[in-house]
């Protein structure tokens, strides 16, 4: 990689950007590495996007995304003043770090978690203090009873898939009345309990969600946050200093339609949860340790094979999963729940690798 340019701003050379999951253009590849929904978005969402592709695209979109905020608020029993929207939950989280987590004390987050959090912390010069997960990779709320400038929990956790109960979230909030708790719920619709119900009770909880996973709209880039209006106002201030029109007309139209198609959402998420059970049991039958998952992926390791070796062996068979070369989890594979056919192909490939005849 070329060295730093003299034209770069101070500090740019020291940044360590987030590395997204690979998006190879290989025909016939079984792609199970980035937690994309296997069944596709609501047909109503696709129709709405197509209908919005008119001459009106010459006009700027609604900068406040009022219709989308209203639909989200009604769905969650809130008002539009409790809702913030952005260009994917990653952008929303970036605004959260800058607007709510830059204080004198460090931000607490699990030592095994979403790898974008350290990137945001470095970008905004925020001290981040990793809190070790328990040996079974679960979160212990008692570990967050320490001075902090904020707390960020992915729930379910990424990449482990384990979820903290609503009582556990409440325990963290009760122990930290002076800090913002950010609950990143990208995968919550696959079986975990949402913390949205706590917003009315706690002024310091902010819940972040996305339409990328359970609504199968990763390519549309729509994320949102929910919390008390004083938290939302801080996010709006940052947005107004960065990008006044984060969601285009097509994204707003597709998002509204997707949220209104409850039948499609319910049917497809239950398909994913059913396939997750089949995948998890199949992996256990092959000798894998599989963590309990309430996400649309599983996290598993095999006692007789390293993570990098399994990753490479699967790639040779045109199956792509994800492996993280990080402490504690290097031997785990994170496997997206695919279609029944993809799950079957993956299990057959792993059987040939770990239990050859």
XYZ file of C-alpha atoms in Angstrom:
357
model
C 0.000 0.000 0.000
C 1.408 3.453 -0.851
C 2.734 5.536 2.011
C 1.065 8.599 3.457
C 0.619 11.519 1.099
C 1.806 14.980 2.100
C -1.674 16.171 1.144
C -3.410 14.070 3.795
C -4.804 15.674 6.919
C -3.054 15.022 10.215
C -3.956 11.630 11.660
C -5.286 10.025 8.478
C -2.225 7.787 8.083
C -2.774 6.373 11.570
C -6.387 5.328 10.937
C -7.196 1.616 10.669
C -10.357 1.408 8.541
C -12.994 -1.253 9.002
C -12.627 -4.248 6.693
C -16.030 -5.256 5.299
C -16.908 -8.803 4.353
C -15.664 -9.880 0.970
C -18.032 -9.337 -1.964
C -16.497 -11.493 -4.727
C -18.065 -11.736 -8.160
C -17.600 -15.470 -8.645
C -20.336 -17.395 -10.493
C -21.783 -20.277 -8.526
C -20.288 -19.176 -5.210
C -22.220 -20.034 -2.053
C -21.829 -16.778 -0.175
C -22.305 -17.130 3.569
C -19.888 -14.491 4.866
C -21.756 -11.191 5.304
C -25.075 -12.135 6.962
C -27.223 -11.132 4.021
C -30.798 -12.382 3.996
C -31.154 -15.467 1.792
C -34.761 -14.887 0.729
C -34.822 -11.361 -0.673
C -36.836 -8.258 0.195
C -40.573 -7.801 0.188
C -42.010 -7.607 -3.343
C -43.883 -4.529 -2.127
C -40.553 -2.849 -1.363
C -39.223 -3.606 -4.833
C -42.423 -2.275 -6.408
C -42.216 0.904 -4.334
C -38.612 1.502 -5.385
C -39.533 1.033 -9.010
C -42.485 3.387 -8.660
C -40.244 6.044 -7.098
C -37.811 5.951 -10.026
C -39.483 8.846 -11.852
C -38.664 12.347 -12.992
C -38.931 13.307 -9.309
C -35.378 12.023 -8.826
C -34.233 15.439 -10.059
C -35.516 16.783 -6.726
C -33.857 16.362 -3.365
C -35.484 13.825 -1.034
C -37.205 14.786 2.190
C -34.217 15.576 4.455
C -36.202 14.539 7.530
C -37.640 11.332 6.016
C -40.906 12.192 7.746
C -42.996 9.360 6.320
C -40.355 6.783 7.209
C -39.963 8.169 10.734
C -43.739 8.075 11.184
C -43.948 4.422 10.077
C -41.064 3.454 12.357
C -42.558 5.359 15.285
C -45.968 3.747 14.872
C -44.435 0.298 14.638
C -42.533 0.747 17.903
C -45.097 2.754 19.894
C -43.092 5.976 19.731
C -43.393 9.417 18.143
C -41.325 10.637 15.173
C -39.333 12.774 17.621
C -37.999 9.528 19.083
C -36.599 8.335 15.719
C -33.436 9.111 13.760
C -32.674 7.664 10.325
C -29.429 7.344 8.425
C -27.612 5.775 5.519
C -27.325 2.307 7.051
C -26.853 1.600 10.750
C -23.090 2.043 10.298
C -23.592 5.741 9.537
C -26.065 5.992 12.400
C -23.518 4.451 14.759
C -20.831 6.852 13.558
C -23.094 9.758 14.461
C -23.825 8.095 17.819
C -20.140 7.875 18.700
C -19.551 11.524 17.855
C -22.788 12.905 19.345
C -23.177 10.859 22.530
C -19.976 9.001 23.457
C -17.144 11.538 23.329
C -16.489 12.219 27.021
C -13.564 12.178 29.443
C -14.084 8.552 30.469
C -13.690 5.549 28.176
C -16.531 3.822 26.364
C -17.122 0.230 27.459
C -17.825 -2.504 24.924
C -17.252 -6.290 24.830
C -13.775 -7.454 23.877
C -15.369 -9.664 21.222
C -17.841 -7.538 19.289
C -18.545 -5.587 16.143
C -15.163 -4.568 14.741
C -16.427 -1.187 13.544
C -16.637 0.144 17.126
C -12.838 0.516 17.537
C -12.717 2.228 14.141
C -15.246 4.862 15.214
C -13.427 5.341 18.500
C -10.132 5.925 16.722
C -11.711 8.235 14.132
C -13.293 10.461 16.788
C -10.455 10.167 19.329
C -12.589 8.328 21.881
C -11.008 6.023 24.448
C -12.462 2.527 24.144
C -12.154 0.015 26.977
C -12.845 -3.626 26.024
C -14.733 -5.627 28.642
C -13.994 -9.370 28.422
C -16.920 -11.621 27.680
C -17.338 -14.618 29.952
C -15.732 -17.929 28.994
C -18.957 -18.933 27.226
C -18.890 -15.628 25.290
C -21.918 -14.208 27.107
C -22.182 -10.696 28.575
C -22.207 -10.305 32.358
C -24.057 -7.083 33.238
C -22.050 -6.837 36.468
C -18.901 -6.209 34.414
C -20.334 -2.843 33.360
C -20.568 -1.463 36.889
C -17.513 0.736 36.483
C -16.862 4.373 35.554
C -17.424 5.037 31.849
C -18.322 7.620 29.252
C -20.874 5.349 27.611
C -21.546 1.703 26.794
C -22.057 0.019 23.433
C -23.527 -3.475 23.255
C -24.404 -5.331 20.081
C -27.394 -7.458 21.040
C -27.369 -10.110 19.702
C -23.624 -9.838 19.760
C -21.697 -9.834 16.531
C -19.919 -12.077 15.788
C -20.914 -14.525 18.534
C -24.700 -14.421 18.006
C -25.396 -14.606 21.730
C -28.069 -12.282 23.123
C -28.449 -10.572 26.486
C -31.930 -10.719 27.992
C -34.040 -7.632 28.543
C -33.453 -8.027 32.281
C -29.729 -7.987 31.558
C -30.048 -4.763 29.563
C -32.095 -3.270 32.387
C -29.361 -4.214 34.885
C -26.746 -2.364 32.818
C -28.984 0.700 32.644
C -29.727 0.674 36.363
C -26.003 0.590 37.115
C -25.210 3.485 34.753
C -27.844 6.235 35.080
C -25.345 8.916 33.993
C -24.143 7.157 30.821
C -25.720 6.432 27.469
C -26.212 2.758 26.696
C -26.255 2.101 22.959
C -27.915 -1.209 22.090
C -27.007 -2.184 18.547
C -29.850 -4.480 17.455
C -28.895 -5.282 13.867
C -29.952 -8.921 14.368
C -32.677 -8.583 16.994
C -35.521 -9.790 14.755
C -34.122 -13.319 14.625
C -35.151 -14.215 18.158
C -33.798 -11.736 20.704
C -35.650 -9.241 22.910
C -35.563 -5.614 21.789
C -34.724 -2.861 24.247
C -37.170 -0.456 22.546
C -39.666 -1.084 25.340
C -37.191 0.478 27.793
C -37.078 3.853 26.022
C -40.109 5.185 27.907
C -38.485 4.262 31.209
C -34.837 5.199 30.660
C -33.680 8.546 29.195
C -30.208 7.138 28.505
C -30.907 4.143 26.254
C -30.525 4.404 22.487
C -31.535 1.474 20.280
C -30.019 1.161 16.800
C -31.536 -1.087 14.138
C -31.249 -1.681 10.401
C -33.289 -2.890 7.456
C -30.243 -4.685 6.053
C -30.759 -8.004 7.819
C -34.311 -9.062 8.662
C -35.837 -6.872 5.936
C -33.320 -8.101 3.312
C -32.424 -4.575 2.211
C -28.646 -4.507 2.728
C -28.261 -2.945 -0.711
C -30.596 -0.058 0.132
C -28.644 1.229 3.179
C -31.292 2.222 5.712
C -30.595 2.332 9.430
C -32.273 4.067 12.344
C -31.988 4.862 16.029
C -34.691 5.185 18.672
C -34.475 6.953 21.996
C -35.677 9.948 23.954
C -35.877 13.186 21.899
C -32.866 14.770 23.630
C -30.671 11.913 22.357
C -32.195 12.112 18.891
C -31.580 15.867 18.768
C -27.852 15.295 19.285
C -27.803 12.892 16.334
C -29.728 15.357 14.168
C -27.182 18.047 14.969
C -24.329 15.829 13.783
C -26.264 14.796 10.674
C -26.972 18.428 9.860
C -23.244 19.154 9.978
C -22.379 16.165 7.798
C -25.104 15.224 5.288
C -28.515 16.844 5.199
C -29.943 14.256 2.754
C -28.695 10.844 3.927
C -31.572 8.790 2.515
C -32.501 9.161 -1.141
C -36.019 8.936 -2.559
C -35.676 5.279 -3.543
C -34.394 4.266 -0.115
C -37.210 6.054 1.693
C -39.883 4.554 -0.565
C -38.501 1.025 -0.295
C -38.037 1.241 3.450
C -41.598 2.397 4.074
C -43.034 -0.387 1.908
C -40.858 -3.042 3.542
C -41.937 -1.988 7.017
C -45.575 -2.140 5.985
C -45.306 -5.707 4.683
C -45.492 -7.523 7.997
C -46.515 -10.842 6.456
C -43.375 -11.075 4.297
C -41.158 -10.040 7.191
C -42.646 -12.627 9.548
C -42.594 -15.459 7.012
C -39.001 -14.954 5.894
C -37.508 -14.379 9.342
C -39.088 -17.601 10.557
C -37.597 -19.398 7.562
C -34.174 -18.130 8.596
C -34.647 -19.180 12.224
C -35.745 -22.643 11.127
C -32.714 -23.040 8.873
C -30.495 -21.798 11.710
C -31.647 -24.691 13.867
C -30.892 -27.195 11.113
C -27.466 -25.659 10.498
C -26.575 -25.595 14.202
C -27.556 -29.226 14.745
C -25.763 -30.306 11.602
C -22.573 -28.644 12.780
C -22.844 -30.272 16.200
C -23.283 -33.647 14.535
C -19.938 -33.021 12.822
C -18.233 -32.316 16.137
C -18.370 -28.529 16.087
C -18.888 -26.394 19.160
C -21.728 -24.032 18.231
C -22.589 -21.002 20.335
C -26.295 -20.333 20.995
C -27.395 -17.887 18.307
C -30.291 -15.483 18.096
C -28.992 -13.927 14.900
C -29.058 -14.944 11.240
C -25.652 -16.590 11.561
C -23.922 -19.120 13.758
C -20.478 -19.009 15.358
C -18.753 -22.374 15.495
C -15.349 -24.054 15.860
C -14.055 -27.579 15.457
C -11.578 -29.071 17.953
C -9.565 -30.767 15.214
C -9.223 -27.946 12.698
C -8.138 -24.319 12.859
C -10.372 -21.532 11.659
C -8.044 -20.436 8.827
C -7.711 -24.033 7.590
C -11.484 -24.522 7.500
C -11.960 -21.170 5.782
C -9.477 -22.109 3.059
C -10.888 -25.614 2.599
C -14.409 -24.255 2.163
C -13.223 -21.619 -0.277
C -11.678 -24.339 -2.413
C -15.186 -25.794 -2.563
C -16.611 -22.396 -3.617
C -18.208 -21.721 -0.238
C -17.406 -18.429 1.473
C -17.774 -17.923 5.234
C -16.022 -15.488 7.578
C -13.155 -15.973 10.000
C -11.578 -13.342 12.252
C -7.857 -13.433 13.075
C -8.388 -12.011 16.538
C -7.685 -13.193 20.083
C -10.130 -15.739 21.508
C -12.027 -16.283 18.256
C -9.480 -17.114 15.549
C -10.643 -20.736 15.329
C -14.316 -19.843 14.953
C -16.175 -19.532 11.690
C -19.073 -17.124 11.388
C -21.533 -18.757 9.014
C -24.518 -16.901 7.598
C -27.755 -18.877 7.584
C -28.521 -19.468 3.923
C -31.283 -21.208 2.037
C -31.973 -24.862 2.883
C -30.008 -25.824 -0.220
C -27.043 -23.701 0.811
C -27.111 -25.069 4.346
C -27.122 -28.621 2.984
C -24.221 -27.890 0.625
C -22.199 -26.318 3.448
C -22.754 -29.269 5.784
C -21.801 -31.724 3.021
C -18.616 -29.799 2.359
C -17.691 -29.651 6.036
C -18.382 -33.371 6.418
C -15.910 -34.045 3.615
C -13.342 -31.817 5.358
C -13.638 -32.850 9.020
C -14.933 -36.420 8.674
C -13.670 -37.784 5.333
C -14.588 -41.355 4.536
